[in-house]
Backbone as XML, in Angstrom:
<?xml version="1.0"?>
<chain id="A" units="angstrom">
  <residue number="1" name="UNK">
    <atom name="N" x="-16.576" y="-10.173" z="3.667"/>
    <atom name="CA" x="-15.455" y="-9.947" z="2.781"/>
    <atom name="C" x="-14.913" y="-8.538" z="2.979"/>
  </residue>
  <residue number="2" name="UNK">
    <atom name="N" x="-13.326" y="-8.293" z="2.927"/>
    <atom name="CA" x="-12.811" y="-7.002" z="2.914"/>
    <atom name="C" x="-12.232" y="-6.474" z="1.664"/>
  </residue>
  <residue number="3" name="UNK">
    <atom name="N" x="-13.093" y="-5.119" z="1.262"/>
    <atom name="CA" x="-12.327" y="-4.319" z="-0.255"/>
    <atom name="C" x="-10.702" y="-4.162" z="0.149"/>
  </residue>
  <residue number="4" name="UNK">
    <atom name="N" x="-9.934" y="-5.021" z="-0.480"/>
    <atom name="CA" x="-8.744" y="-4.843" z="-0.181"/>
    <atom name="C" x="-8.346" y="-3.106" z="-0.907"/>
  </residue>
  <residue number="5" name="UNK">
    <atom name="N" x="-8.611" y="-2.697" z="-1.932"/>
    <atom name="CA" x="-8.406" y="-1.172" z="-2.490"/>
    <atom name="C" x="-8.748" y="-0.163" z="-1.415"/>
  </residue>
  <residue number="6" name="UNK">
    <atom name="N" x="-9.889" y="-0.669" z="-0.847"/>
    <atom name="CA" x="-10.378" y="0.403" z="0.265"/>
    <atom name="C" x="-9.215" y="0.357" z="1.484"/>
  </residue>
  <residue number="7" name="UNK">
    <atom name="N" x="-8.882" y="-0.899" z="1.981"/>
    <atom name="CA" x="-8.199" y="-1.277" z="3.248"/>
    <atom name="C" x="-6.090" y="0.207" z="2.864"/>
  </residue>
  <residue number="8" name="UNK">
    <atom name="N" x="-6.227" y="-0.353" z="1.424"/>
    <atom name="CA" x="-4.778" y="-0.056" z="1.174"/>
    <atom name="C" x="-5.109" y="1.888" z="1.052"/>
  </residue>
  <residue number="9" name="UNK">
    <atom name="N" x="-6.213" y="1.835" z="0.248"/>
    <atom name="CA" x="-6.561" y="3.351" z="-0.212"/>
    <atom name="C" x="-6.722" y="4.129" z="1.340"/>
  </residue>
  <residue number="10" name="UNK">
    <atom name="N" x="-7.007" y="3.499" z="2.535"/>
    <atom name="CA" x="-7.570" y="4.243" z="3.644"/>
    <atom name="C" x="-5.998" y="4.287" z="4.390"/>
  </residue>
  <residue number="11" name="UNK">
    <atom name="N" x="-5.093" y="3.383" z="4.086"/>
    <atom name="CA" x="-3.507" y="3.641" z="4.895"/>
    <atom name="C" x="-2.879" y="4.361" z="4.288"/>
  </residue>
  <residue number="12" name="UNK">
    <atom name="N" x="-2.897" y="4.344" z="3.004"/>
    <atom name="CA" x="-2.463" y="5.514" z="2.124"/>
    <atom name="C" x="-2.842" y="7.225" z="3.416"/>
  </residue>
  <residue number="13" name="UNK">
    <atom name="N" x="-3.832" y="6.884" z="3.633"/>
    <atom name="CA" x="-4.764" y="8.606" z="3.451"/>
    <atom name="C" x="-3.602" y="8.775" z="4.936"/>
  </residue>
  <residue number="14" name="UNK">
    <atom name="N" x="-3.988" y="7.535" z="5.563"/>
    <atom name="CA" x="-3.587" y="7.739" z="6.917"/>
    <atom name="C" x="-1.614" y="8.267" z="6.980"/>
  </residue>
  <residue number="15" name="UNK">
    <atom name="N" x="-0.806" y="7.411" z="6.258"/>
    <atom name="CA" x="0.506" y="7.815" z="5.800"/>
    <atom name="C" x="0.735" y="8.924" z="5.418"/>
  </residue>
  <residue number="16" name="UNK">
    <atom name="N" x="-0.405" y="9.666" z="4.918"/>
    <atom name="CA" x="-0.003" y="10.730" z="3.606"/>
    <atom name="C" x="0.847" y="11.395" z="4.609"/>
  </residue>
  <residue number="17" name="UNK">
    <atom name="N" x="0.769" y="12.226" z="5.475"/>
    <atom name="CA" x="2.053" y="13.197" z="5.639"/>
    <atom name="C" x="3.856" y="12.299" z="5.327"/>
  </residue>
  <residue number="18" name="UNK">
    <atom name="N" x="3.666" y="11.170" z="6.093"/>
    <atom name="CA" x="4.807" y="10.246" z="6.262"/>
    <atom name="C" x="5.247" y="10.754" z="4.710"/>
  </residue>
  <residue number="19" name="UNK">
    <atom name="N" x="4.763" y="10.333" z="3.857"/>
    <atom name="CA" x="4.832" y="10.059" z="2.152"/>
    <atom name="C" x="4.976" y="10.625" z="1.461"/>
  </residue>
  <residue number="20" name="UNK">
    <atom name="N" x="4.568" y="11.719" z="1.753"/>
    <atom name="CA" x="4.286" y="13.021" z="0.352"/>
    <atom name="C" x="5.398" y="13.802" z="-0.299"/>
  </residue>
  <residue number="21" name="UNK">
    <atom name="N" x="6.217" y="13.893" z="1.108"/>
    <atom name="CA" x="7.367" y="14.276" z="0.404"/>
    <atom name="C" x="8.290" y="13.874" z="-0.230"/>
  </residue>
  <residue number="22" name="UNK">
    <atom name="N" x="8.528" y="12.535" z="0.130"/>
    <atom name="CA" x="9.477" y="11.526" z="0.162"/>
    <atom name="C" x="9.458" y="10.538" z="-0.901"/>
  </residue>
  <residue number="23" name="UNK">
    <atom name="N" x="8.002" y="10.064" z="-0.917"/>
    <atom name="CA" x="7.373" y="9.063" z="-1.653"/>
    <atom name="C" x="6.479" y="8.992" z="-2.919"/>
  </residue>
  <residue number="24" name="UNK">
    <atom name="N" x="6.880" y="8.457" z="-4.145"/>
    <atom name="CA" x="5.875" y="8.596" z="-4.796"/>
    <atom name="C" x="4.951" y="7.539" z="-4.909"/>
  </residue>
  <residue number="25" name="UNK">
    <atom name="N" x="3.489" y="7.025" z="-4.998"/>
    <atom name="CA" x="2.620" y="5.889" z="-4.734"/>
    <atom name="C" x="2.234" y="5.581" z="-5.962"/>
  </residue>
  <residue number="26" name="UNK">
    <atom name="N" x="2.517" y="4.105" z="-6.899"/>
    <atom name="CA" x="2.423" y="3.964" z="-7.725"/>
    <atom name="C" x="1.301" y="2.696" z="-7.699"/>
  </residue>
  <residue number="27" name="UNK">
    <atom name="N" x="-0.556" y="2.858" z="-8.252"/>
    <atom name="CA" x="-0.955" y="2.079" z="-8.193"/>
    <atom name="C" x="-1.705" y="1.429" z="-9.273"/>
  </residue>
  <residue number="28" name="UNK">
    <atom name="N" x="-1.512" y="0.589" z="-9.392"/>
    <atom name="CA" x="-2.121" y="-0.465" z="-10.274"/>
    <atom name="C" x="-3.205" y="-1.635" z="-10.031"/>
  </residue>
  <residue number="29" name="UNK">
    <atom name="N" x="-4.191" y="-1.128" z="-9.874"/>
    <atom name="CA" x="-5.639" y="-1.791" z="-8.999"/>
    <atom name="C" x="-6.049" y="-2.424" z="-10.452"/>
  </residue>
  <residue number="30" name="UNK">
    <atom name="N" x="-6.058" y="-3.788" z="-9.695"/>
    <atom name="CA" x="-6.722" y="-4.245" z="-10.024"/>
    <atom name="C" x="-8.404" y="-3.874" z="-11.245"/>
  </residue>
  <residue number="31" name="UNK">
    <atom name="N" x="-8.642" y="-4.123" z="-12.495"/>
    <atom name="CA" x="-10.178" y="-3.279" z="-12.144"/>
    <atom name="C" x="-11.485" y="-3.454" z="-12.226"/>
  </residue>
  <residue number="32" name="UNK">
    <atom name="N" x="-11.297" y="-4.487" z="-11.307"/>
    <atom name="CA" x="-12.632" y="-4.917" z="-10.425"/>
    <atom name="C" x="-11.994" y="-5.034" z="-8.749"/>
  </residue>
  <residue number="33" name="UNK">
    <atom name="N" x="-12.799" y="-4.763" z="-8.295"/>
    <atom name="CA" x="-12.652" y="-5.116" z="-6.799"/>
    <atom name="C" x="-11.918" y="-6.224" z="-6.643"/>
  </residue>
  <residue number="34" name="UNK">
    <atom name="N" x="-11.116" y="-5.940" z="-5.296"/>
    <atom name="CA" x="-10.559" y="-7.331" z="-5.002"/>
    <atom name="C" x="-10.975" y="-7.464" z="-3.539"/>
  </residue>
  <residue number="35" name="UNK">
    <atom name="N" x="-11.905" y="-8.456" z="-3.408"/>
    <atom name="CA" x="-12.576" y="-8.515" z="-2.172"/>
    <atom name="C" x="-12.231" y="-10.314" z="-1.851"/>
  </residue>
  <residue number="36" name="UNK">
    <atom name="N" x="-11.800" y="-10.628" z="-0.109"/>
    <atom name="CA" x="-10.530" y="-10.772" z="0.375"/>
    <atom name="C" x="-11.670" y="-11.409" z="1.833"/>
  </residue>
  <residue number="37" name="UNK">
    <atom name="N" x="-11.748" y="-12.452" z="1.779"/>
    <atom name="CA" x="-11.941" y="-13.138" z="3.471"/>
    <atom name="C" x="-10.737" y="-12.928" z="4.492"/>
  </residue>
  <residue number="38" name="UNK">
    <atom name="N" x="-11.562" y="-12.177" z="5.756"/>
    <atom name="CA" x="-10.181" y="-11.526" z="6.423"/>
    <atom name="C" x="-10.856" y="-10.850" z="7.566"/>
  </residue>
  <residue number="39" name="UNK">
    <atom name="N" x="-9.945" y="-10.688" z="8.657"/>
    <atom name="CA" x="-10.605" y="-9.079" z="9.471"/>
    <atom name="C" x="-10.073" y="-8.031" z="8.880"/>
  </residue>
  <residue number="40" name="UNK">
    <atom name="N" x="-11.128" y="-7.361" z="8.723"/>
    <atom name="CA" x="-10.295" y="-5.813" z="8.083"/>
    <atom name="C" x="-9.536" y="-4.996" z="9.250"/>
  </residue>
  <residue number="41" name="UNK">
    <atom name="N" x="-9.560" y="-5.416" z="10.284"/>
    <atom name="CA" x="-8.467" y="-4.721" z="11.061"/>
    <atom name="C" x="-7.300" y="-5.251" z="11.341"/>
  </residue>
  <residue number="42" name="UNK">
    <atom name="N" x="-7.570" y="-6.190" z="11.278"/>
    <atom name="CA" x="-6.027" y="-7.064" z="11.344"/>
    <atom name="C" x="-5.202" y="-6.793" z="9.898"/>
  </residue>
  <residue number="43" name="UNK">
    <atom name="N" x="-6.202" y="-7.063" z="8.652"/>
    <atom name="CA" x="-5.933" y="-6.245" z="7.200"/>
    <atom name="C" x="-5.031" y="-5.144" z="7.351"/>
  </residue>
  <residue number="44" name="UNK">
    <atom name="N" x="-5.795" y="-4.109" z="7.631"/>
    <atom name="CA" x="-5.588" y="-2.616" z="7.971"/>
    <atom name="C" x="-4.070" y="-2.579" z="8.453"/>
  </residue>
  <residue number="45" name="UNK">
    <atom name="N" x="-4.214" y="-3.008" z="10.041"/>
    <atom name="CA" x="-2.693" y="-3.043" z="10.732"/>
    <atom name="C" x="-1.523" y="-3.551" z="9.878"/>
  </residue>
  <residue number="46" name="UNK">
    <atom name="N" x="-1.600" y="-4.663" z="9.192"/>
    <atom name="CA" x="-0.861" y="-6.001" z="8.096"/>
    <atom name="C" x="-0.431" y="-4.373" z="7.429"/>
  </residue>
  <residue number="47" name="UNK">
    <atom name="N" x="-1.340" y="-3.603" z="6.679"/>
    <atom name="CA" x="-0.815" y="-2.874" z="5.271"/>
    <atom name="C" x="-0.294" y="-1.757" z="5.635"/>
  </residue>
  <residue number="48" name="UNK">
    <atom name="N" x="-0.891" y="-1.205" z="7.089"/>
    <atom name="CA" x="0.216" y="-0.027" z="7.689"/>
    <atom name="C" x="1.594" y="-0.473" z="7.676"/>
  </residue>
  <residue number="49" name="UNK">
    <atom name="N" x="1.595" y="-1.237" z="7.985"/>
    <atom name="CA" x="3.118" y="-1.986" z="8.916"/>
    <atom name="C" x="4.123" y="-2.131" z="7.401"/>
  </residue>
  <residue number="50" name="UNK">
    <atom name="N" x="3.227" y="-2.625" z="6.392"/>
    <atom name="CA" x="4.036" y="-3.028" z="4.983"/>
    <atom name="C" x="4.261" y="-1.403" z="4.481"/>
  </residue>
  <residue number="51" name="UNK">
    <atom name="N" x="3.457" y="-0.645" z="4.575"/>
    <atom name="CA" x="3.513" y="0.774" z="3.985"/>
    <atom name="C" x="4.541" y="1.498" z="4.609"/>
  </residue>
  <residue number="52" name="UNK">
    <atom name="N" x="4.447" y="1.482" z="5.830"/>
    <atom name="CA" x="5.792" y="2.189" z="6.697"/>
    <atom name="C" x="7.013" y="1.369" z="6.799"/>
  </residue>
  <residue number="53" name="UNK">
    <atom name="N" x="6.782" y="0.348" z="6.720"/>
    <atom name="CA" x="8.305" y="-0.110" z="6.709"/>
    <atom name="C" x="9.067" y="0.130" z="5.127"/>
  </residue>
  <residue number="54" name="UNK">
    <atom name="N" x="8.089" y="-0.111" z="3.900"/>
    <atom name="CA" x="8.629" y="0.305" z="3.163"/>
    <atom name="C" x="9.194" y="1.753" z="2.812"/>
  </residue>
  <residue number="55" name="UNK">
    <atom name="N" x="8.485" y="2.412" z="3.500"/>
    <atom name="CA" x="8.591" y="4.789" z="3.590"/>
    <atom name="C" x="10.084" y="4.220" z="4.284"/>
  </residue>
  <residue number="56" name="UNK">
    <atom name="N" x="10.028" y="3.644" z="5.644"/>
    <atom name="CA" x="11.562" y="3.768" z="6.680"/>
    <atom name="C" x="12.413" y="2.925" z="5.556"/>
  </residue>
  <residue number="57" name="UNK">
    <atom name="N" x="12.819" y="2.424" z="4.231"/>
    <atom name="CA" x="13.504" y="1.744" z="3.589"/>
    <atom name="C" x="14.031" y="2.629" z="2.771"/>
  </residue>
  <residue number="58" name="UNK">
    <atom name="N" x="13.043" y="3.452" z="2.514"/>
    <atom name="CA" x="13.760" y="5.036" z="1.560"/>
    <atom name="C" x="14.249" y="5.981" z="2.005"/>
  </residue>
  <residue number="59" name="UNK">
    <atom name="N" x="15.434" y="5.826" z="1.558"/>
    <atom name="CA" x="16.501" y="6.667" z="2.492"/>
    <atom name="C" x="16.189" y="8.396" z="2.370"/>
  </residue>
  <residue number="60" name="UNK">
    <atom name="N" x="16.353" y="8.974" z="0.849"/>
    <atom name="CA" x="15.706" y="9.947" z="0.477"/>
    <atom name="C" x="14.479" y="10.575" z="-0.318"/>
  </residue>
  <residue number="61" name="UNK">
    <atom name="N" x="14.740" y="9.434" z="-1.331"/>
    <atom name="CA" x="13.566" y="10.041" z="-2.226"/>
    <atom name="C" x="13.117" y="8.138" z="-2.533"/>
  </residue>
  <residue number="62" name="UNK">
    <atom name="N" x="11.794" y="8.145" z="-3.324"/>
    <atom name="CA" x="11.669" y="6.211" z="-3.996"/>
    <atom name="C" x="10.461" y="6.658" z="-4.184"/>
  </residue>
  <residue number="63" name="UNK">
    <atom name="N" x="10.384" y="5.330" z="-4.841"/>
    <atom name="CA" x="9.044" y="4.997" z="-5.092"/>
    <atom name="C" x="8.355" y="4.042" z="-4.606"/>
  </residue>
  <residue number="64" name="UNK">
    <atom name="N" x="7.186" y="3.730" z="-4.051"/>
    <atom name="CA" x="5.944" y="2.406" z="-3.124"/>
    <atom name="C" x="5.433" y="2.235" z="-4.669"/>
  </residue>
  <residue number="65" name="UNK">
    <atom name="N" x="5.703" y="0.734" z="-5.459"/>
    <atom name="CA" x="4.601" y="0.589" z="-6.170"/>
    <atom name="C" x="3.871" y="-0.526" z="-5.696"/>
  </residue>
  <residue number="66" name="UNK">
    <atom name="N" x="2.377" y="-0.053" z="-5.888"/>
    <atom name="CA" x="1.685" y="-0.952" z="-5.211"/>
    <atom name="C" x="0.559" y="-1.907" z="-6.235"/>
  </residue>
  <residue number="67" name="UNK">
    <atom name="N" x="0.130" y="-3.002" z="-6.483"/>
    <atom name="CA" x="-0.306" y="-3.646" z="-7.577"/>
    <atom name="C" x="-1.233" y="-4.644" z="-7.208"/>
  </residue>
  <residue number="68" name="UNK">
    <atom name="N" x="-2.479" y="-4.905" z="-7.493"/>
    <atom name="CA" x="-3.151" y="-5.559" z="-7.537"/>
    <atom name="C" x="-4.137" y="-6.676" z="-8.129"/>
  </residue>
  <residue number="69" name="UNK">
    <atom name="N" x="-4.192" y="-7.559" z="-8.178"/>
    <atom name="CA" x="-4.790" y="-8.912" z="-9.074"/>
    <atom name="C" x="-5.801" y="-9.441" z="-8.404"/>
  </residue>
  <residue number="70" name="UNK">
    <atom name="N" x="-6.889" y="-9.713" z="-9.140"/>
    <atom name="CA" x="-8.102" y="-10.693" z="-8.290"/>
    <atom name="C" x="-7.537" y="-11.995" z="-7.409"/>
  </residue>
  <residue number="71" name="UNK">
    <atom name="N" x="-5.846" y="-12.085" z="-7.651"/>
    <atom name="CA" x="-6.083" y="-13.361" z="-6.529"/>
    <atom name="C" x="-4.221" y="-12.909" z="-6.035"/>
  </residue>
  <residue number="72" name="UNK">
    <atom name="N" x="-3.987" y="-11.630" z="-5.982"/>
    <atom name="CA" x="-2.718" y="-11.345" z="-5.075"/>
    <atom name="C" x="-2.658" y="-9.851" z="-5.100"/>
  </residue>
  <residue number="73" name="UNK">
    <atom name="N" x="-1.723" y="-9.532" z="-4.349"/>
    <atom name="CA" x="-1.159" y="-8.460" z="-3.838"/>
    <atom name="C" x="0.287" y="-8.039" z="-4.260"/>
  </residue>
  <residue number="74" name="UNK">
    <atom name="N" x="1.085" y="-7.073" z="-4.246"/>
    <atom name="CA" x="2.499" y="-7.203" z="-4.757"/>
    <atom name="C" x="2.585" y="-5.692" z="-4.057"/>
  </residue>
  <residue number="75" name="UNK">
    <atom name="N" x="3.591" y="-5.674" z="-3.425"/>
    <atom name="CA" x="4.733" y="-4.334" z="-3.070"/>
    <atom name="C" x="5.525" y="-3.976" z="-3.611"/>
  </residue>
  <residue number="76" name="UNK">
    <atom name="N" x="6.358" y="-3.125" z="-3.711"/>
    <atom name="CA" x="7.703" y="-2.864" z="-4.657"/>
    <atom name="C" x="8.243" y="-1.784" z="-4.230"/>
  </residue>
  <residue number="77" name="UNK">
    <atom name="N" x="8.998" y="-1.678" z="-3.303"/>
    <atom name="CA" x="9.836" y="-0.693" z="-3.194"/>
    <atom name="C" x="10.844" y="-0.564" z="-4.061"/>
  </residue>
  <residue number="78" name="UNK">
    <atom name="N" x="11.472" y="0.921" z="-4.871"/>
    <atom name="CA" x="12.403" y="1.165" z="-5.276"/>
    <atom name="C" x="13.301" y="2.826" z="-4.618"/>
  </residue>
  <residue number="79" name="UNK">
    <atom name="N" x="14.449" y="2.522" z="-4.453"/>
    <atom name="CA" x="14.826" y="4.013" z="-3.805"/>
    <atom name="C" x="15.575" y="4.455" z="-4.848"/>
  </residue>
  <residue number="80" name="UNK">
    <atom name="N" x="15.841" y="5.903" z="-4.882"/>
    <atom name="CA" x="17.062" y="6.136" z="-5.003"/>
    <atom name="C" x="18.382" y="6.853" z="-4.010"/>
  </residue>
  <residue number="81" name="UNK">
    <atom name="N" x="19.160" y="5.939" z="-4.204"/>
    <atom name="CA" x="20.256" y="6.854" z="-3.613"/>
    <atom name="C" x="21.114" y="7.751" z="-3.918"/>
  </residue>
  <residue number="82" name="UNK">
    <atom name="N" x="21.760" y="8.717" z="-2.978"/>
    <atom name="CA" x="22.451" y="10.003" z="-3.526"/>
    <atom name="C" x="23.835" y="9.250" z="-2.562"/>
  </residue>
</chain>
């Protein structure tokens, strides 16, 4: 089984420069583990790819909220524009 919190918490770390300035990370874990039949690298790659495409969607400033449930996942990009 893969800690999905760990998989998302470890792309986070990896993004942070991408993010920090730009982005604020809004999370809502689940709170118990949400553990997930899966490869965690294929995982991993899946939540980079969702994390950066959502950062390249914000034009200047937004927010990634990110949310979690014992039986889903949810993204949420919001930007704002100038």
């Amino acid at each position: 089984f893969c800690d999905l919190h760990s998989i998302i918490d470890n792309c986070l770390v990896i993004l942070g420069n991408k993010l920090k300035n730009k982005v604020e990370i809004k999370k809502d874990y689940d709170n118990k583990s949400v553990r997930i039949i899966g490869n965690e690298g294929r995982l991993h790659q899946t939540f980079l790819n969702i994390l950066s495409n959502a950062e390249q969607a914000i034009d200047k400033e937004g927010i990634i909220s990110i949310k979690t449930r014992s039986t889903c996942c949810v993204f949420n990009t919001s930007t704002a524009c100038s």
